[in-house]
DNA sequence: GCGCTTTCTGAAAGCGATTTCCCGGCCTGA
DNA sequence: TCAGGCCGGGAAATCGCTTTCAGAAAGCGC
């Protein structure tokens, strides 16, 4: 009878083992492998040879513990499946790859308690930096809880950067010029002759939403056009949220000639809703979004939007967080969006 | 004159500090916080109180070192910005969130050496499991290097699962039934009356590509339809790759009545290419893809495709890798795709 | 040839937890 | 009442590495 199948669980190769087969002390082995100090050439060769003969892989935990350094950063976003976050995350990954840092990515799925939980885990991991992507949560209690997590982390030497989010704490920030962008978009839409607008807005009092809405209003106001409150419909920051909001807007009537969705993702839903209501875009109704996520170029018609350099913003956030020397002041990188007029908006009449 | 701004760099709160303020030994503090052993209720309360008074956050590295356990898993994919990977990653994240594990996510940007490098880093981190998402690299040398990295990891007790990828090693696998799916798609297209096909295929000899191609051919063959080699154009696994391949296919003429792109992402590019060449889909040419990434439902026309439960596959991969007890045999979870006929394919006149 | 740097190397002390190991009470049964 | 268990808690070893600290060897000027 044969033994039950075994999992031999070979122990890991340690630095001591490497040192022993190389015939040097662990101290020397460490120095040789890390290049911390000059080591006699022969010993260096011997250590290296031993290391890859044994297939030595340093234990990152031991390294982190001993040296109080660490090669990981954390990223917290709402959902990687959302193209907006995916694009930003991709930029972060690119920068991380160049720096040789490992990224711990967490999706909150829009649950504030998860954001806090993850932050705590990242603190436990002693992540060099934490990036918070996307708007925060409306509830001031959660924001306070977040700050309570963030403050000691910062004091402990952690770096924090946020993207598209306002913080009360002084942390590095990558911030789209939402107001200006939306205002510019409004002007572009006005230039097409539109006067009757509708807006699909995001949830609650997210600053991103508030800014884009305010900017849009301001752009209209410059031309003396007013946006009635009834013309603004709130929805979730998702494709389906956009669909619902657009449907609601149509239900409310009278139908605007042009609709602005505060994010492209919502605009995607809106486009579907309009179609399902038998409306042609842009002939019957124009539609514009914000962000310029890659997929909107593939829509029919391609979406007019305010383009944000999403992957660049991701890069910038990590670069900001990990910059050396660490400046005394936190930095704010302002990103100006660029209006891209595409076929989803047409001139009226 | 004021001091230059300082970064006081407060030291971390350690378990010893907690133990001291609670008036117990570190051993007891550890036991109290982890619930490893019964601890007298009063001590337990004192320790807990001390811990959150001081804002104690355990050092995950010390924990990992001491207990040889670890709460992180690694995921290696090609690019999170690709909706295919984003969807899978989202499923992984969801499962990870429930389990309280932290995910280290790495994008190779399709560079094989980066895949190896990341795997090595994840080994150093002693990740409990590593998930490899998406097809491997053609080069057998790289695959060998990968196995050389994987083998000791497995021996060391690491878990590995792969998604949409064939491994020579015995690792858990989530594998779409590419052949069957493509064959089913072929039958559906034949049922629409198509006989002249073109295929936009992926790079080199990726098994995913080979299987889908073979399945498609087989499905056609059952009806006595042959697909000439000249009707198969290779392109990169990207939107632009699809665009190029589609353009090349048209250039080669005579134009097929129906085109199958081996991935939806490529199909998106193909759709744009057809449009740019003045062709209407599906009136002039039908188009089908594979994967059913969310965005294809938003296209005009919505894309006929073979639907894969992408986020479910991500979940399954993590669940497979972390299942307890660890079975002696590796498991293969076969995913059957479901043909979804949408408006991008029409019956031929 | 002698003292004094400079270089290189090894011994040993941490880093911050977990986990034996062990001991002192207290409970139980005879 | 006493031996034997059980239970809770402290001391100390341990995880695998980095980094002082100090010593040995080598180089140098006088």
XYZ file of C-alpha atoms (C1' of nucleotides) in Angstrom:
758
model
C 0.000 0.000 0.000
C 1.310 3.375 -0.926
C 1.541 6.284 1.413
C -1.220 8.837 1.116
C -0.074 11.597 -1.132
C 2.271 13.920 0.684
C 3.028 17.571 0.455
C 6.611 17.547 1.546
C 6.589 21.258 2.257
C 10.263 21.862 1.709
C 11.525 24.550 4.075
C 12.631 27.820 2.594
C 16.238 28.489 1.820
C 17.515 31.024 4.302
C 20.342 33.466 4.168
C 22.143 31.394 6.756
C 22.108 28.428 4.467
C 23.549 30.525 1.689
C 26.211 31.864 4.007
C 27.115 28.408 5.179
C 27.530 26.926 1.736
C 29.494 29.959 0.688
C 31.642 29.645 3.760
C 31.008 33.152 5.019
C 29.031 34.733 7.797
C 25.403 35.677 7.280
C 26.440 39.289 7.645
C 28.763 39.025 4.701
C 26.203 37.156 2.685
C 23.688 39.885 3.306
C 26.166 42.555 2.324
C 27.212 40.692 -0.765
C 23.685 40.197 -2.018
C 22.537 43.691 -1.254
C 25.683 45.523 -2.213
C 25.455 47.503 0.992
C 29.212 47.508 1.503
C 32.191 46.441 -0.527
C 32.864 42.766 -0.220
C 35.969 41.035 -1.511
C 35.327 39.927 -5.078
C 35.896 36.288 -4.437
C 33.509 36.150 -1.524
C 30.968 38.028 -3.553
C 31.171 35.455 -6.275
C 30.968 32.618 -3.835
C 27.913 34.066 -2.156
C 26.162 34.701 -5.421
C 26.946 31.240 -6.624
C 25.633 29.715 -3.428
C 22.531 31.869 -3.596
C 21.430 30.789 -6.977
C 22.588 27.257 -6.561
C 20.256 26.979 -3.607
C 17.605 29.101 -5.257
C 17.646 31.612 -2.475
C 14.723 34.014 -2.264
C 15.010 36.499 0.581
C 12.124 36.609 2.988
C 10.603 40.010 2.412
C 9.010 39.974 5.845
C 12.283 39.424 7.578
C 13.843 42.135 5.466
C 11.089 44.541 6.226
C 11.268 43.756 9.887
C 14.999 44.122 10.146
C 15.449 47.141 7.977
C 12.152 48.873 8.639
C 11.972 49.424 4.924
C 9.471 48.022 2.559
C 8.764 47.773 -1.064
C 5.034 47.841 -1.265
C 2.384 50.456 -1.793
C -1.340 50.188 -1.345
C -4.091 51.372 -3.621
C -7.693 51.620 -2.599
C -10.332 52.179 -5.237
C -13.994 51.410 -5.592
C -13.901 48.715 -8.230
C -11.207 47.724 -10.666
C -13.837 46.596 -13.119
C -14.910 50.205 -13.568
C -12.953 51.463 -16.564
C -12.271 54.748 -14.842
C -10.437 53.077 -11.990
C -8.907 50.491 -14.233
C -7.272 53.203 -16.305
C -5.906 54.986 -13.264
C -4.747 51.728 -11.748
C -2.977 50.880 -14.938
C -0.968 54.079 -14.672
C -0.070 53.295 -11.106
C 1.027 49.816 -12.102
C 3.222 51.187 -14.836
C 5.042 53.487 -12.474
C 5.251 50.767 -9.866
C 6.771 48.377 -12.348
C 9.528 50.844 -13.120
C 10.237 51.396 -9.465
C 10.140 47.736 -8.618
C 7.469 48.197 -6.005
C 4.661 45.784 -5.423
C 1.127 47.119 -5.443
C -1.522 45.899 -3.075
C -4.814 46.733 -4.678
C -8.082 46.785 -2.821
C -11.611 47.330 -4.073
C -14.085 48.687 -1.603
C -17.092 48.022 -3.811
C -18.236 51.357 -2.449
C -18.551 50.216 1.131
C -16.980 52.818 3.417
C -16.210 50.320 6.162
C -14.159 48.343 3.708
C -12.125 51.382 2.883
C -11.225 51.784 6.527
C -10.559 48.089 6.951
C -8.229 48.051 3.995
C -6.405 51.106 5.138
C -5.824 49.409 8.427
C -4.505 46.323 6.700
C -2.189 48.424 4.617
C -0.937 50.065 7.745
C -0.274 46.660 9.205
C 1.708 45.834 6.094
C 3.698 48.996 6.633
C 3.057 49.989 3.043
C 5.348 52.814 1.999
C 2.463 54.708 0.533
C -1.261 54.474 0.205
C -3.203 55.885 -2.715
C -6.891 56.612 -2.375
C -8.594 56.711 -5.730
C -11.926 58.303 -6.377
C -14.327 60.305 -4.380
C -14.774 59.699 -0.707
C -17.932 58.893 1.123
C -20.548 61.433 1.898
C -20.884 60.574 5.537
C -18.734 62.842 7.702
C -18.521 60.082 10.308
C -16.761 57.842 7.843
C -14.494 60.605 6.747
C -13.534 61.199 10.339
C -12.866 57.532 10.830
C -10.729 57.621 7.726
C -8.733 60.543 9.012
C -8.274 58.770 12.311
C -6.628 55.971 10.369
C -4.677 58.278 8.135
C -3.196 60.568 10.738
C -1.142 58.026 12.645
C -0.094 56.491 9.364
C 1.282 59.802 8.216
C 2.956 60.394 11.548
C 4.563 57.008 11.235
C 6.195 58.110 8.013
C 3.634 56.737 5.587
C 2.888 58.623 2.424
C -0.602 59.225 1.219
C -1.822 60.497 -2.098
C -5.376 60.856 -3.274
C -6.766 61.058 -6.770
C -9.996 62.881 -7.528
C -10.742 63.381 -3.903
C -10.612 66.203 -1.447
C -8.958 65.615 1.867
C -9.057 67.634 4.988
C -5.581 66.351 5.834
C -2.578 67.615 4.060
C -1.856 64.842 1.624
C -0.609 64.852 -1.934
C -3.427 65.245 -4.353
C -4.050 64.706 -8.028
C -7.081 66.746 -8.759
C -8.920 67.206 -12.032
C -10.152 70.714 -12.614
C -13.704 69.564 -12.521
C -15.278 72.986 -12.432
C -13.245 74.405 -15.252
C -13.665 71.282 -17.330
C -17.410 71.208 -16.929
C -17.641 74.917 -17.649
C -15.646 74.474 -20.820
C -17.906 71.655 -21.817
C -20.945 73.816 -21.177
C -19.547 76.485 -23.432
C -18.906 73.951 -26.161
C -22.462 72.722 -25.902
C -23.814 76.242 -25.919
C -21.788 76.899 -29.020
C -23.749 74.119 -30.672
C -26.864 76.083 -29.970
C -28.223 74.108 -27.048
C -30.277 75.932 -24.453
C -32.358 73.181 -22.876
C -30.151 71.027 -20.716
C -30.500 68.081 -18.459
C -27.889 66.712 -16.109
C -27.357 63.204 -14.830
C -25.555 63.739 -11.620
C -23.862 61.409 -9.201
C -24.716 60.469 -5.700
C -25.124 62.896 -2.838
C -22.639 65.556 -2.095
C -19.504 64.105 -3.575
C -17.238 66.989 -4.326
C -16.485 65.608 -7.750
C -20.150 65.740 -8.574
C -20.678 69.071 -6.924
C -17.766 70.613 -8.783
C -18.765 69.308 -12.150
C -22.300 70.394 -11.619
C -21.273 73.813 -10.400
C -18.864 74.237 -13.282
C -21.498 73.247 -15.759
C -23.982 75.646 -14.255
C -21.424 78.386 -14.274
C -20.588 77.796 -17.915
C -24.263 78.028 -18.760
C -24.746 81.055 -16.571
C -22.082 82.957 -18.475
C -24.431 82.742 -21.440
C -27.423 83.538 -19.338
C -28.769 80.017 -19.434
C -30.219 78.627 -16.268
C -30.419 75.015 -15.274
C -33.520 74.294 -13.243
C -33.096 71.962 -10.314
C -35.718 69.697 -11.790
C -33.463 69.131 -14.741
C -30.810 67.541 -12.579
C -31.345 63.864 -11.787
C -29.223 61.948 -9.364
C -28.079 58.434 -10.017
C -25.471 55.942 -8.944
C -21.982 56.252 -10.401
C -22.521 53.249 -12.601
C -23.744 52.380 -16.057
C -27.087 51.329 -14.647
C -27.227 54.418 -12.491
C -26.903 56.445 -15.675
C -29.599 54.409 -17.339
C -32.006 54.966 -14.486
C -31.259 58.636 -14.191
C -31.691 59.187 -17.905
C -35.001 57.361 -17.869
C -36.152 59.465 -14.963
C -35.125 62.612 -16.749
C -37.178 61.662 -19.796
C -40.112 60.771 -17.607
C -40.055 64.196 -16.076
C -40.276 65.918 -19.475
C -40.099 68.298 -21.265
C -37.177 66.721 -23.011
C -33.934 68.714 -23.069
C -31.960 68.991 -26.272
C -28.741 68.091 -24.551
C -27.828 65.994 -21.561
C -24.642 66.107 -19.554
C -23.741 63.009 -17.553
C -21.178 63.802 -14.895
C -19.217 60.669 -15.707
C -18.726 58.731 -18.892
C -19.782 55.540 -17.220
C -23.156 57.079 -16.485
C -23.290 58.446 -20.008
C -22.950 54.927 -21.346
C -26.083 53.979 -19.474
C -27.815 57.125 -20.611
C -27.061 56.344 -24.214
C -28.707 52.973 -23.825
C -31.688 54.530 -22.088
C -32.211 57.068 -24.830
C -32.035 54.363 -27.400
C -34.510 52.248 -25.513
C -36.856 55.217 -25.458
C -36.630 55.466 -29.198
C -34.496 58.573 -29.218
C -31.670 59.019 -31.652
C -28.430 60.491 -30.405
C -27.553 63.125 -31.408
C -30.448 63.864 -33.755
C -33.113 63.853 -31.060
C -30.951 64.482 -28.085
C -27.288 65.292 -27.551
C -25.238 63.600 -24.869
C -21.942 64.474 -23.252
C -19.908 62.901 -20.486
C -16.773 63.470 -18.473
C -13.493 61.529 -18.123
C -12.939 60.113 -21.580
C -12.624 56.514 -20.570
C -11.364 54.521 -23.554
C -14.622 52.815 -24.321
C -16.570 55.959 -25.122
C -14.672 56.257 -28.343
C -16.163 52.947 -29.405
C -19.736 53.955 -28.831
C -22.042 54.898 -31.615
C -21.980 57.763 -31.685
C -18.652 58.383 -29.991
C -19.193 60.408 -26.887
C -18.436 64.065 -26.474
C -16.631 64.384 -23.197
C -13.963 66.113 -21.146
C -10.789 64.117 -21.503
C -8.736 63.386 -18.424
C -5.321 61.743 -18.699
C -6.383 58.879 -16.478
C -3.338 56.674 -16.627
C -1.164 59.737 -16.299
C -3.063 60.675 -13.180
C -2.347 57.267 -11.724
C 1.332 57.647 -12.477
C 1.362 61.112 -11.031
C -0.200 59.949 -7.818
C 2.407 57.312 -7.195
C 5.208 59.599 -8.228
C 3.934 62.236 -5.887
C 3.657 59.834 -3.003
C 7.088 58.326 -3.475
C 9.027 61.398 -4.443
C 12.322 61.993 -2.687
C 13.183 63.990 -0.806
C 9.895 64.140 0.889
C 8.952 67.763 0.759
C 7.626 69.448 3.835
C 4.512 70.511 2.056
C 1.963 68.341 0.365
C 1.545 68.942 -3.294
C -1.561 69.330 -5.379
C -1.316 68.432 -9.021
C -4.104 70.018 -10.961
C -5.204 68.242 -14.086
C -6.975 70.225 -16.733
C -9.432 68.317 -18.796
C -9.773 68.901 -22.480
C -13.121 69.079 -24.171
C -13.463 66.584 -26.974
C -16.455 67.204 -29.110
C -17.499 64.035 -30.831
C -20.580 62.853 -32.649
C -22.828 62.393 -29.640
C -23.518 66.094 -29.667
C -24.976 67.913 -32.603
C -25.941 71.473 -33.373
C -29.557 72.229 -32.717
C -32.076 73.260 -35.268
C 13.292 82.052 12.980
C 11.231 78.926 13.001
C 12.654 75.484 12.726
C 12.502 73.960 9.305
C 9.377 71.877 9.082
C 9.870 68.538 10.785
C 8.543 65.102 10.186
C 8.591 63.742 13.694
C 8.209 60.159 12.482
C 6.508 58.776 15.520
C 7.566 55.189 16.185
C 5.012 52.460 15.785
C 3.080 51.124 18.710
C 4.300 47.634 19.449
C 2.697 44.725 21.162
C 5.128 45.184 24.035
C 3.822 48.667 24.596
C 0.283 47.362 24.687
C 1.291 44.620 27.089
C 3.043 47.073 29.336
C 0.161 49.508 29.594
C -2.191 46.598 30.169
C 0.130 45.255 32.814
C 0.513 41.841 31.255
C 3.204 39.985 29.383
C 3.499 40.280 25.609
C 2.561 36.627 25.368
C -0.727 37.272 27.051
C -1.334 40.344 25.001
C -0.817 38.345 21.844
C -3.137 35.623 23.037
C -5.765 38.098 24.075
C -5.789 39.927 20.775
C -5.716 36.818 18.632
C -7.982 34.670 20.730
C -5.512 31.829 20.419
C -6.146 30.667 23.961
C -8.557 31.539 26.679
C -7.502 34.566 28.632
C -9.132 35.724 31.836
C -11.886 38.144 30.954
C -10.468 41.012 32.886
C -7.061 40.765 31.272
C -8.710 40.470 27.922
C -10.561 43.677 28.496
C -7.463 45.436 29.750
C -5.457 44.353 26.743
C -8.144 45.390 24.315
C -8.503 48.708 26.013
C -4.777 49.294 25.934
C -4.613 48.280 22.284
C -7.123 50.716 21.043
C -6.109 53.426 23.427
C -2.637 53.285 21.933
C -3.962 52.666 18.429
C -2.114 49.441 18.123
C -1.749 48.004 14.635
C 0.111 44.718 14.547
C 3.128 44.570 12.314
C 2.147 42.160 9.594
C 5.763 41.438 8.817
C 6.543 40.405 12.341
C 3.412 38.300 12.377
C 4.281 36.632 9.145
C 7.790 35.964 10.307
C 6.816 34.551 13.637
C 3.851 32.514 12.581
C 4.958 31.636 9.070
C 1.471 32.537 8.034
C 0.415 35.295 5.790
C -2.637 36.972 4.557
C -1.766 37.985 1.064
C -2.187 36.540 -2.358
C -0.617 37.632 -5.602
C -2.240 38.121 -8.957
C -0.318 38.501 -12.165
C -2.132 39.652 -15.265
C -1.211 41.457 -18.435
C -2.927 44.764 -17.899
C -5.670 45.775 -15.519
C -6.865 48.353 -18.011
C -7.961 45.566 -20.336
C -11.610 44.949 -19.517
C -11.131 41.213 -19.740
C -8.574 41.221 -16.948
C -10.386 43.907 -15.046
C -13.483 41.768 -14.872
C -11.562 38.727 -13.685
C -9.621 40.807 -11.209
C -12.846 42.210 -9.868
C -14.038 38.703 -9.097
C -10.803 37.923 -7.337
C -11.106 41.100 -5.294
C -14.619 40.221 -4.263
C -13.595 36.847 -2.966
C -10.513 38.307 -1.344
C -12.585 40.911 0.432
C -14.764 38.237 1.962
C -11.762 36.261 3.103
C -9.946 39.274 4.429
C -6.935 38.670 2.263
C -4.922 41.383 0.680
C -4.268 41.155 -3.034
C -0.997 42.144 -4.594
C -1.737 42.843 -8.182
C 0.899 43.032 -10.864
C 0.623 43.929 -14.531
C 3.229 42.513 -16.820
C 2.257 44.701 -19.754
C 2.927 41.534 -21.715
C 6.612 41.400 -20.933
C 7.555 37.840 -19.988
C 10.527 38.895 -17.912
C 8.226 40.979 -15.791
C 6.050 37.998 -15.127
C 9.032 36.109 -13.774
C 10.226 39.074 -11.792
C 6.851 39.536 -10.175
C 6.537 35.907 -9.370
C 9.860 36.109 -7.651
C 8.742 39.131 -5.668
C 5.580 37.347 -4.661
C 7.646 34.423 -3.527
C 9.713 36.790 -1.447
C 6.511 38.091 0.084
C 5.561 34.520 0.904
C 2.188 35.077 -0.701
C -0.185 32.302 0.231
C -1.221 31.893 -3.348
C -0.393 33.225 -6.746
C -2.887 33.509 -9.561
C -1.715 33.737 -13.128
C -4.324 35.259 -15.352
C -4.415 34.972 -19.089
C -2.417 33.124 -21.649
C 1.258 32.497 -21.148
C 4.079 33.462 -23.417
C 4.853 31.624 -26.565
C 8.532 31.215 -25.880
C 9.276 27.839 -24.298
C 12.357 29.330 -22.672
C 10.189 31.729 -20.710
C 7.775 29.017 -19.816
C 10.637 26.961 -18.494
C 11.894 29.895 -16.484
C 8.407 30.332 -15.124
C 8.210 26.701 -14.096
C 11.585 26.994 -12.453
C 10.118 29.755 -10.351
C 6.853 27.976 -9.735
C 8.187 24.590 -8.714
C 10.027 25.633 -5.561
C 7.137 27.876 -4.692
C 4.772 24.939 -4.791
C 7.197 22.776 -2.851
C 7.362 25.492 -0.257
C 3.639 25.197 0.260
C 2.528 27.983 -2.037
C -0.686 27.598 -3.967
C -0.945 28.437 -7.605
C -3.977 28.776 -9.785
C -4.149 29.830 -13.377
C -7.007 31.253 -15.376
C -7.254 30.739 -19.121
C -3.847 29.237 -19.314
C -2.396 25.797 -19.721
C 0.345 24.742 -17.399
C 2.690 21.852 -17.615
C 2.805 21.761 -13.829
C -0.065 20.428 -11.835
C -1.750 23.585 -10.656
C -5.366 24.481 -10.169
C -6.873 25.744 -13.339
C -9.920 27.676 -14.408
C -10.261 26.929 -18.031
C -12.887 28.132 -20.463
C -14.005 25.514 -22.913
C -12.613 27.476 -25.776
C -12.983 24.807 -28.392
C -16.544 23.957 -27.528
C -17.487 27.606 -27.212
C -16.034 28.541 -30.546
C -17.632 25.525 -32.194
C -20.994 26.484 -30.790
C -20.503 29.979 -32.062
C -19.627 28.638 -35.484
C -22.824 26.628 -35.542
C -24.828 29.680 -34.581
C -23.251 31.659 -37.380
C -23.826 28.878 -39.855
C -27.427 28.795 -38.790
C -27.630 32.392 -39.925
C -26.641 31.232 -43.346
C -23.028 32.361 -43.374
C -20.535 30.367 -45.408
C -17.752 32.843 -46.072
C -15.819 33.443 -42.865
C -12.835 35.398 -41.768
C -11.067 35.107 -38.457
C -9.090 37.645 -36.511
C -6.782 35.579 -34.440
C -4.423 36.362 -31.636
C -0.696 36.205 -31.467
C 1.382 33.127 -32.135
C 0.638 29.813 -30.663
C -1.227 30.802 -27.553
C -3.362 27.885 -26.612
C -6.350 30.115 -26.075
C -6.090 31.264 -29.641
C -5.325 27.838 -30.979
C -8.285 26.323 -29.179
C -10.758 28.942 -30.252
C -9.529 28.729 -33.789
C -9.640 24.961 -33.806
C -13.084 24.943 -32.259
C -14.343 27.398 -34.790
C -12.878 25.381 -37.637
C -14.392 22.252 -36.235
C -17.802 23.827 -35.951
C -17.594 24.893 -39.556
C -16.259 21.537 -40.659
C -19.286 19.795 -39.214
C -21.275 21.637 -41.843
C -18.706 20.991 -44.504
C -17.461 24.563 -44.519
C -13.747 25.096 -44.789
C -11.817 28.044 -43.513
C -8.849 28.797 -45.744
C -5.627 29.782 -43.974
C -5.623 33.019 -45.873
C -8.854 33.954 -44.174
C -7.180 33.930 -40.766
C -5.306 37.087 -39.834
C -3.165 37.376 -36.770
C -3.162 40.461 -34.633
C -2.249 41.618 -31.173
C -4.650 40.905 -28.331
C -5.707 44.530 -28.203
C -8.299 46.840 -29.642
C -5.763 48.182 -32.112
C -4.581 44.700 -32.903
C -8.139 43.912 -33.887
C -8.360 47.046 -35.966
C -5.198 46.183 -37.852
C -6.122 42.593 -38.376
C -9.575 43.520 -39.651
C -8.096 46.033 -42.064
C -5.671 43.444 -43.304
C -8.453 40.956 -43.787
C -10.402 43.427 -45.909
C -7.309 44.233 -47.890
C -6.864 40.617 -48.753
C -10.380 40.288 -50.176
C -12.705 38.717 -51.166
C -14.724 39.967 -48.292
C -16.252 37.351 -45.995
C -19.845 37.693 -44.888
C -18.944 37.039 -41.277
C -15.880 37.633 -39.156
C -14.983 35.965 -35.885
C -12.569 37.811 -33.626
C -11.071 35.487 -31.058
C -11.525 38.053 -28.311
C -14.077 40.766 -27.775
C -11.372 43.341 -27.322
C -10.141 42.615 -30.820
C -13.712 42.651 -32.067
C -14.093 46.192 -30.791
C -11.209 47.231 -32.988
C -12.607 45.262 -35.873
C -15.924 47.016 -35.586
C -14.178 50.354 -35.848
C -12.156 49.140 -38.803
C -15.212 47.963 -40.677
C -16.919 51.235 -40.057
C -13.876 53.153 -41.242
C -13.950 51.105 -44.414
C -17.523 52.113 -45.014
C -19.001 48.770 -44.126
C -22.173 48.454 -42.105
C -22.368 45.826 -39.414
C -24.257 43.555 -39.728
C -25.778 44.497 -43.101
C -22.526 44.299 -45.039
C -20.581 42.096 -42.692
C -21.368 40.211 -39.534
C -19.023 40.239 -36.563
C -18.712 38.012 -33.539
C -16.335 37.905 -30.613
C -15.550 35.831 -27.574
C -15.608 36.584 -23.811
C -18.587 38.907 -23.442
C -16.766 41.714 -21.729
C -19.336 44.202 -20.422
C -18.635 46.874 -22.948
C -19.666 44.850 -25.981
C -23.270 45.192 -24.925
C -22.912 48.931 -25.352
C -21.639 48.785 -28.881
C -23.807 49.532 -31.824
C -24.670 46.944 -32.797
C -24.226 44.912 -29.634
C -21.757 42.166 -30.265
C -22.586 38.545 -30.769
C -20.164 36.633 -28.616
C -19.509 33.651 -26.391
C -20.213 34.724 -22.850
C -17.764 33.741 -20.153
C -18.562 34.416 -16.496
C -15.425 36.483 -16.066
C -15.841 37.703 -12.536
C -17.013 34.256 -11.549
C -13.850 32.836 -13.042
C -11.787 35.182 -10.930
C -13.632 34.113 -7.821
C -13.278 30.485 -8.744
C -9.549 30.837 -9.181
C -9.017 32.277 -5.736
C -11.396 29.818 -4.156
C -9.595 26.972 -5.823
C -6.225 28.209 -4.691
C -7.241 28.797 -1.105
C -9.528 25.878 -0.588
C -9.034 23.828 2.542
C -8.104 21.161 2.966
C -5.641 21.319 0.195
C -6.435 18.317 -1.881
C -3.666 16.120 -3.160
C -4.725 16.607 -6.732
C -4.935 19.832 -8.637
C -8.344 20.698 -9.877
C -9.474 21.933 -13.247
C -12.635 23.939 -13.362
C -14.042 23.945 -16.856
C -16.114 26.928 -17.815
C -18.586 26.544 -20.608
C -19.254 29.646 -22.588
C -22.701 30.494 -23.763
C -23.349 31.826 -27.209
C -25.151 35.117 -27.171
C -26.429 36.119 -30.519
C -26.859 39.844 -30.690
C -27.326 42.350 -33.436
C -23.786 42.330 -34.811
C -24.608 39.204 -36.726
C -27.406 38.984 -39.265
C -28.778 36.310 -41.494
C -27.367 36.414 -44.976
C -29.728 37.422 -47.705
C 59.815 49.228 11.614
C 56.012 51.674 14.066
C 51.711 53.723 14.713
C 47.527 55.033 12.187
C 44.052 54.844 8.935
C 41.270 52.048 5.762
C 38.936 47.820 4.412
C 36.869 43.896 5.018
C 34.635 40.375 7.914
C 32.323 38.119 11.819
C 29.748 38.146 16.254
C 25.817 39.604 18.147
C 22.033 42.597 18.979
C 17.910 43.795 17.437
C 13.207 44.220 14.459
C 8.011 42.722 16.541
C 5.430 39.402 16.710
C 4.122 33.992 17.920
C 4.759 29.902 20.351
C 6.781 26.545 22.974
C 7.830 25.372 27.671
C 7.046 25.554 32.294
C 5.134 26.704 36.639
C 1.690 27.887 40.091
C -3.107 27.514 41.335
C -7.433 25.346 41.495
C -10.538 21.660 40.728
C -11.628 16.958 40.963
C -11.900 12.224 42.582
C -10.554 8.733 45.828
C -6.176 15.148 52.649
C -3.482 14.236 48.637
C -2.237 12.944 43.825
C -3.315 14.095 39.176
C -5.329 17.256 35.588
C -6.388 21.462 33.692
C -6.074 26.093 32.955
C -4.144 30.616 32.621
C -0.058 33.365 32.196
C 5.029 34.602 32.069
C 9.925 33.800 30.371
C 12.355 32.970 26.644
C 13.290 30.979 22.208
C 12.357 31.683 17.557
C 11.274 33.383 12.762
C 15.129 35.382 8.856
C 17.070 39.167 8.004
C 19.938 43.927 8.653
C 23.113 46.557 10.998
C 25.903 48.221 14.520
C 30.190 47.190 16.761
C 34.570 45.699 17.056
C 38.524 43.221 15.584
C 41.922 41.562 12.051
C 44.417 42.495 8.129
C 46.396 45.421 5.021
C 48.212 49.836 3.364
C 50.729 54.082 4.287
C 53.831 57.861 5.699
C 57.722 58.898 8.383
